[in-house]
Amino acid sequence: PDFNRDVLPLLTESVNGSTPCKLCHYNNNDATSKERSHSQACMDLSSWEGVISGAAGTEHESLIDLDNPPESLILKRLRGQKTEEDTERDHRMPYGGPYFTEYEIQKIERWIADVAKGPNGEDPGEADTSGAGVCPEGNSSGSGSGSGN
């Protein structure tokens, strides 16, 4: 699968009438006047670099798992599966639905299994993730529910 053609539209546009992922999970490094939870601020789903940087370095497990794609946090969230960070309840995304179809989720899973190549065929190690999904200091930990203020 191609990131720009098959994956990015699923993350940045409404799927089945749902709220687009990027509405809550975007690079908001300059949006200091708006309160955001860690889970929203630290997951930038608006670009390949953001998806590659994922939630690495935060309280979350990695957003994508190249060694075991089905265990990727993004897939667990889309399917409503339990995660390492929250075994008490699921946080199916998009928050409140409507949800992705299994076919749409499998597009993302196939892209991850194919080494999560960038828009121009780049390997994930080539991604410039220096400014993607930076957590603002002093924010309290979010629930991951997407229901931040």
Short mmCIF file of N, CA and C in Angstrom, two decimals, residues 56-117:
data_model
loop_
_atom_site.label_atom_id
_atom_site.label_comp_id
_atom_site.label_asym_id
_atom_site.label_seq_id
_atom_site.Cartn_x
_atom_site.Cartn_y
_atom_site.Cartn_z
N ALA A 56 6.31 7.29 20.49
CA ALA A 56 7.61 6.93 21.06
C ALA A 56 8.09 8.02 22.01
N GLY A 57 8.61 7.61 23.14
CA GLY A 57 9.15 8.55 24.11
C GLY A 57 8.10 9.11 25.04
N THR A 58 6.86 8.67 24.93
CA THR A 58 5.81 9.13 25.84
C THR A 58 5.37 7.97 26.70
N GLU A 59 4.27 8.15 27.40
CA GLU A 59 3.76 7.07 28.25
C GLU A 59 3.09 5.98 27.43
N HIS A 60 2.96 6.18 26.13
CA HIS A 60 2.31 5.20 25.27
C HIS A 60 3.30 4.20 24.71
N GLU A 61 2.78 3.03 24.33
CA GLU A 61 3.59 2.11 23.53
C GLU A 61 3.72 2.71 22.14
N SER A 62 4.63 2.19 21.32
CA SER A 62 4.85 2.73 19.98
C SER A 62 3.58 2.62 19.15
N LEU A 63 3.38 3.60 18.30
CA LEU A 63 2.20 3.65 17.45
C LEU A 63 2.22 2.55 16.40
N ILE A 64 3.38 2.29 15.82
CA ILE A 64 3.51 1.19 14.87
C ILE A 64 4.60 0.24 15.33
N ASP A 65 4.40 -1.04 15.09
CA ASP A 65 5.35 -2.08 15.46
C ASP A 65 5.76 -2.80 14.18
N LEU A 66 6.92 -2.44 13.64
CA LEU A 66 7.38 -3.02 12.38
C LEU A 66 7.71 -4.50 12.53
N ASP A 67 8.10 -4.94 13.72
CA ASP A 67 8.43 -6.34 13.94
C ASP A 67 7.19 -7.22 14.08
N ASN A 68 6.10 -6.63 14.57
CA ASN A 68 4.86 -7.38 14.77
C ASN A 68 3.67 -6.47 14.47
N PRO A 69 3.40 -6.20 13.18
CA PRO A 69 2.37 -5.23 12.80
C PRO A 69 1.02 -5.37 13.52
N PRO A 70 0.49 -6.60 13.73
CA PRO A 70 -0.81 -6.69 14.40
C PRO A 70 -0.81 -6.13 15.82
N GLU A 71 0.38 -6.01 16.42
CA GLU A 71 0.48 -5.47 17.77
C GLU A 71 0.66 -3.95 17.80
N SER A 72 0.59 -3.31 16.65
CA SER A 72 0.74 -1.85 16.58
C SER A 72 -0.40 -1.17 17.33
N LEU A 73 -0.05 -0.16 18.11
CA LEU A 73 -1.04 0.57 18.90
C LEU A 73 -2.14 1.15 18.03
N ILE A 74 -1.78 1.68 16.86
CA ILE A 74 -2.80 2.28 16.00
C ILE A 74 -3.85 1.24 15.60
N LEU A 75 -3.42 0.02 15.32
CA LEU A 75 -4.37 -1.03 14.94
C LEU A 75 -5.21 -1.47 16.13
N LYS A 76 -4.58 -1.56 17.29
CA LYS A 76 -5.34 -1.93 18.50
C LYS A 76 -6.42 -0.89 18.79
N ARG A 77 -6.06 0.38 18.65
CA ARG A 77 -7.04 1.45 18.90
C ARG A 77 -8.19 1.40 17.89
N LEU A 78 -7.86 1.18 16.62
CA LEU A 78 -8.89 1.15 15.60
C LEU A 78 -9.82 -0.05 15.77
N ARG A 79 -9.28 -1.15 16.31
CA ARG A 79 -10.09 -2.36 16.52
C ARG A 79 -10.73 -2.41 17.90
N GLY A 80 -10.34 -1.50 18.78
CA GLY A 80 -10.89 -1.50 20.14
C GLY A 80 -10.32 -2.59 21.01
N GLN A 81 -9.08 -3.01 20.73
CA GLN A 81 -8.42 -4.05 21.52
C GLN A 81 -7.74 -3.45 22.74
N LYS A 82 -7.55 -4.26 23.74
CA LYS A 82 -6.83 -3.84 24.94
C LYS A 82 -5.39 -3.51 24.57
N THR A 83 -4.80 -2.57 25.31
CA THR A 83 -3.42 -2.17 25.06
C THR A 83 -2.62 -2.31 26.34
N GLU A 84 -1.29 -2.26 26.19
CA GLU A 84 -0.41 -2.34 27.36
C GLU A 84 -0.68 -1.22 28.34
N GLU A 85 -1.01 -0.03 27.83
CA GLU A 85 -1.16 1.13 28.69
C GLU A 85 -2.48 1.16 29.43
N ASP A 86 -3.47 0.44 28.93
CA ASP A 86 -4.78 0.48 29.57
C ASP A 86 -5.47 -0.87 29.39
N THR A 87 -5.28 -1.74 30.37
CA THR A 87 -5.88 -3.06 30.29
C THR A 87 -7.29 -3.08 30.89
N GLU A 88 -7.69 -2.00 31.53
CA GLU A 88 -9.00 -1.92 32.18
C GLU A 88 -10.14 -1.76 31.18
N ARG A 89 -9.92 -0.94 30.14
CA ARG A 89 -10.97 -0.64 29.18
C ARG A 89 -10.33 -0.33 27.84
N ASP A 90 -11.12 -0.45 26.81
CA ASP A 90 -10.56 -0.12 25.50
C ASP A 90 -10.84 1.34 25.19
N HIS A 91 -10.11 1.86 24.26
CA HIS A 91 -10.29 3.23 23.76
C HIS A 91 -10.38 3.14 22.25
N ARG A 92 -11.48 2.61 21.78
CA ARG A 92 -11.61 2.45 20.34
C ARG A 92 -11.67 3.81 19.67
N MET A 93 -10.96 3.89 18.58
CA MET A 93 -10.89 5.12 17.81
C MET A 93 -11.50 4.89 16.44
N PRO A 94 -12.00 5.94 15.82
CA PRO A 94 -12.16 7.29 16.32
C PRO A 94 -13.13 7.34 17.51
N TYR A 95 -12.81 8.21 18.44
CA TYR A 95 -13.58 8.31 19.67
C TYR A 95 -15.06 8.53 19.37
N GLY A 96 -15.87 7.65 19.88
CA GLY A 96 -17.31 7.76 19.73
C GLY A 96 -17.85 7.22 18.41
N GLY A 97 -16.93 6.78 17.50
CA GLY A 97 -17.36 6.20 16.22
C GLY A 97 -17.91 7.26 15.30
N PRO A 98 -18.44 6.88 14.17
CA PRO A 98 -18.41 5.53 13.60
C PRO A 98 -16.97 5.07 13.37
N TYR A 99 -16.79 3.76 13.36
CA TYR A 99 -15.46 3.18 13.33
C TYR A 99 -15.05 2.74 11.94
N PHE A 100 -13.74 2.54 11.78
CA PHE A 100 -13.20 2.04 10.52
C PHE A 100 -13.73 0.62 10.29
N THR A 101 -13.87 0.25 9.04
CA THR A 101 -14.19 -1.14 8.71
C THR A 101 -12.92 -1.97 8.84
N GLU A 102 -13.06 -3.28 8.94
CA GLU A 102 -11.88 -4.14 9.01
C GLU A 102 -11.05 -4.00 7.73
N TYR A 103 -11.69 -3.81 6.61
CA TYR A 103 -10.97 -3.60 5.35
C TYR A 103 -10.07 -2.37 5.43
N GLU A 104 -10.57 -1.28 5.98
CA GLU A 104 -9.78 -0.05 6.11
C GLU A 104 -8.62 -0.25 7.08
N ILE A 105 -8.88 -0.95 8.17
CA ILE A 105 -7.82 -1.23 9.15
C ILE A 105 -6.76 -2.12 8.51
N GLN A 106 -7.17 -3.08 7.71
CA GLN A 106 -6.21 -3.97 7.06
C GLN A 106 -5.33 -3.23 6.06
N LYS A 107 -5.82 -2.16 5.46
CA LYS A 107 -4.97 -1.34 4.59
C LYS A 107 -3.79 -0.79 5.39
N ILE A 108 -4.10 -0.27 6.58
CA ILE A 108 -3.05 0.29 7.44
C ILE A 108 -2.12 -0.82 7.90
N GLU A 109 -2.68 -1.97 8.25
CA GLU A 109 -1.86 -3.09 8.71
C GLU A 109 -0.92 -3.58 7.59
N ARG A 110 -1.41 -3.66 6.37
CA ARG A 110 -0.56 -4.08 5.25
C ARG A 110 0.55 -3.06 5.01
N TRP A 111 0.23 -1.77 5.15
CA TRP A 111 1.25 -0.73 4.98
C TRP A 111 2.35 -0.90 6.03
N ILE A 112 1.97 -1.16 7.27
CA ILE A 112 2.96 -1.37 8.33
C ILE A 112 3.78 -2.62 8.03
N ALA A 113 3.12 -3.70 7.63
CA ALA A 113 3.82 -4.96 7.32
C ALA A 113 4.78 -4.79 6.15
N ASP A 114 4.48 -3.85 5.26
CA ASP A 114 5.37 -3.56 4.13
C ASP A 114 6.42 -2.52 4.50
N VAL A 115 6.78 -2.42 5.75
CA VAL A 115 7.83 -1.58 6.33
C VAL A 115 7.44 -0.10 6.42
N ALA A 116 6.17 0.23 6.35
CA ALA A 116 5.69 1.60 6.61
C ALA A 116 6.46 2.64 5.80
N LYS A 117 6.61 2.37 4.52
CA LYS A 117 7.35 3.28 3.63
C LYS A 117 6.68 4.66 3.56
#
